[in-house]
Amino acid sequence: MKCIKTILFCFIFSARAFTGEAQTYMPGVTAVIPDLPQYHPNLSLYQRQMQVTASKYEAGYNRLKADYDDLMNLELVNKANKANLEKYKVDVKEWADKNFAQFDLSIPANVDKIDRFFNGWYENKNVRDEIALIRNVKLEINRLKIKDPDGFFKSERYLEMGAIFKELEDCQPENISKLAWQHGLAF
């Protein structure tokens, strides 16, 4: 019975509290304190910023992915260069597996830093020379194909291009540019 009286008292008290004048915490002030206007954030601004950031991230990721794929798909002929490149590929793969997720790719400085690391193999002059020689041999073969589409593979120059690859495989990496000069494929 006591519980019912307590509930009834609370109900009556709360009904009286909400039916009279506005209640304030300042004695003698009876004016109603106005409600503050609600804050409505400009969500379109945030959305645009997120789209810009997402597009920067996507561009950075695509650039790094292309460079990474170029490195992993790069094949060289020279045995010494090939061994160095394979070691570099392993180092890059291990680094990428450990550290790639730590970088915000929407920041161009981060993308440039990773890109320089992925393209570090290109700083080796011997590798650059070999790539240039291979490119020039392919251009020469294409020139021969255009000149004689049906019999280019019988020509002496085409056979010479095949011999270059044999020589390139075993030559010293420092001598690759000399090899190109000897066969008229200077770069």
XYZ file of C-alpha atoms in Angstrom:
187
model
C 0.000 0.000 0.000
C 2.885 2.292 0.790
C 4.290 1.701 -2.692
C 1.018 2.774 -4.321
C 0.991 5.999 -2.275
C 4.567 6.766 -3.378
C 3.720 6.234 -7.020
C 0.579 8.332 -6.745
C 2.508 11.150 -4.992
C 5.183 11.152 -7.749
C 2.499 11.277 -10.442
C 0.668 14.196 -8.836
C 3.895 16.097 -8.142
C 5.127 15.689 -11.712
C 1.748 16.783 -13.111
C 1.883 19.982 -11.015
C 5.459 20.697 -12.081
C 4.550 20.804 -15.779
C 1.275 22.707 -15.548
C 2.338 25.972 -13.911
C 4.508 28.817 -15.095
C 7.793 28.197 -16.750
C 10.292 26.926 -14.275
C 13.655 28.657 -14.120
C 16.680 28.294 -11.960
C 17.031 32.032 -11.463
C 14.940 33.480 -8.641
C 12.553 36.214 -9.729
C 12.897 35.550 -13.465
C 9.676 34.285 -14.998
C 10.529 34.679 -18.695
C 11.000 31.522 -20.706
C 14.566 30.834 -21.766
C 14.483 30.402 -25.530
C 15.546 27.138 -27.125
C 18.871 27.186 -28.910
C 18.641 26.562 -32.636
C 19.756 23.109 -33.665
C 23.079 22.746 -35.435
C 22.743 21.469 -38.977
C 26.180 20.657 -40.409
C 26.838 21.180 -44.093
C 27.157 17.531 -45.014
C 27.659 18.289 -48.698
C 30.955 19.994 -47.790
C 32.102 16.864 -45.952
C 30.911 14.698 -48.810
C 32.845 16.727 -51.389
C 35.978 16.608 -49.239
C 35.659 12.853 -48.837
C 35.226 12.465 -52.604
C 38.346 14.540 -53.269
C 40.323 12.530 -50.724
C 39.024 9.253 -52.134
C 39.946 10.266 -55.683
C 43.467 11.281 -54.558
C 43.827 7.937 -52.779
C 42.625 6.053 -55.852
C 45.037 7.952 -58.125
C 47.952 7.299 -55.752
C 47.059 3.637 -55.431
C 46.745 3.184 -59.200
C 50.117 4.871 -59.782
C 51.859 2.673 -57.220
C 50.086 -0.466 -58.423
C 51.251 0.207 -61.999
C 54.854 0.766 -60.872
C 54.789 -2.303 -58.627
C 53.387 -4.466 -61.436
C 55.987 -3.089 -63.867
C 58.736 -4.043 -61.434
C 57.368 -7.518 -60.705
C 56.851 -8.246 -64.431
C 60.251 -6.925 -65.501
C 62.418 -9.625 -67.046
C 66.066 -9.110 -67.869
C 68.405 -11.240 -69.986
C 71.813 -10.602 -68.405
C 72.475 -13.119 -65.638
C 74.112 -10.643 -63.235
C 71.400 -8.014 -63.726
C 68.716 -10.677 -63.433
C 70.090 -11.883 -60.073
C 70.257 -8.313 -58.720
C 66.762 -7.558 -59.952
C 65.296 -10.722 -58.397
C 66.853 -9.817 -55.042
C 65.415 -6.308 -55.346
C 61.978 -7.725 -56.177
C 62.051 -9.865 -53.026
C 63.085 -6.857 -50.917
C 60.305 -4.695 -52.379
C 57.689 -7.410 -51.881
C 58.695 -7.930 -48.238
C 58.671 -4.182 -47.597
C 55.290 -3.737 -49.285
C 53.747 -6.585 -47.293
C 54.947 -5.060 -44.017
C 54.651 -1.304 -44.565
C 52.270 -0.474 -47.389
C 49.170 -0.158 -45.191
C 50.865 2.437 -42.962
C 50.849 5.136 -45.647
C 47.962 7.439 -46.522
C 47.971 7.311 -50.309
C 45.829 10.425 -50.602
C 48.933 12.447 -49.668
C 51.155 12.945 -52.750
C 54.362 13.043 -50.672
C 53.678 9.513 -49.408
C 52.983 8.260 -52.924
C 56.211 9.858 -54.195
C 58.226 8.270 -51.394
C 56.907 4.778 -52.119
C 57.236 5.333 -55.872
C 60.924 6.216 -55.501
C 61.427 2.990 -53.561
C 59.587 0.882 -56.163
C 61.631 2.470 -58.960
C 64.960 2.238 -57.137
C 66.077 -0.507 -59.521
C 66.171 2.083 -62.272
C 69.057 3.893 -60.579
C 71.352 1.019 -61.567
C 73.082 2.110 -64.803
C 73.624 -1.481 -65.959
C 69.908 -2.253 -65.712
C 69.030 0.956 -67.568
C 71.514 0.061 -70.306
C 70.076 -3.426 -70.659
C 66.512 -2.120 -70.865
C 67.571 0.402 -73.502
C 69.366 -2.289 -75.507
C 66.364 -4.638 -75.384
C 64.072 -1.784 -76.447
C 66.365 -0.941 -79.379
C 66.551 -4.596 -80.455
C 62.744 -4.802 -80.436
C 62.509 -1.581 -82.461
C 65.012 -2.963 -84.978
C 63.041 -6.207 -85.305
C 59.832 -4.229 -85.851
C 61.605 -2.162 -88.518
C 62.668 -5.386 -90.237
C 59.081 -6.696 -90.084
C 57.775 -3.559 -91.778
C 60.510 -3.639 -94.424
C 60.000 -7.334 -95.330
C 56.906 -8.791 -93.622
C 57.278 -12.268 -95.133
C 61.026 -12.833 -95.016
C 62.348 -10.661 -92.185
C 63.232 -13.680 -90.058
C 65.625 -14.925 -92.785
C 67.649 -11.719 -92.942
C 71.178 -11.419 -91.540
C 70.152 -8.457 -89.382
C 67.384 -10.490 -87.718
C 69.843 -13.295 -86.951
C 72.237 -10.667 -85.572
C 69.479 -9.451 -83.215
C 69.098 -13.006 -81.896
C 72.862 -13.230 -81.389
C 72.754 -10.017 -79.335
C 70.507 -11.729 -76.794
C 72.961 -14.624 -76.532
C 75.859 -12.221 -75.980
C 73.815 -10.130 -73.560
C 73.047 -13.121 -71.380
C 76.680 -13.764 -70.429
C 78.430 -10.408 -70.860
C 79.592 -8.264 -67.987
C 76.880 -5.720 -67.049
C 79.359 -2.866 -67.555
C 79.845 -3.912 -71.205
C 76.192 -3.735 -72.280
C 76.563 -0.266 -73.808
C 79.642 -1.477 -75.756
C 77.590 -4.404 -77.042
C 74.952 -1.976 -78.301
C 77.589 0.107 -80.076
C 79.129 -2.972 -81.715
C 75.781 -3.868 -83.312
C 74.694 -0.358 -84.293
C 72.062 -0.040 -81.564
C 73.561 2.788 -79.563
C 71.277 4.507 -77.106
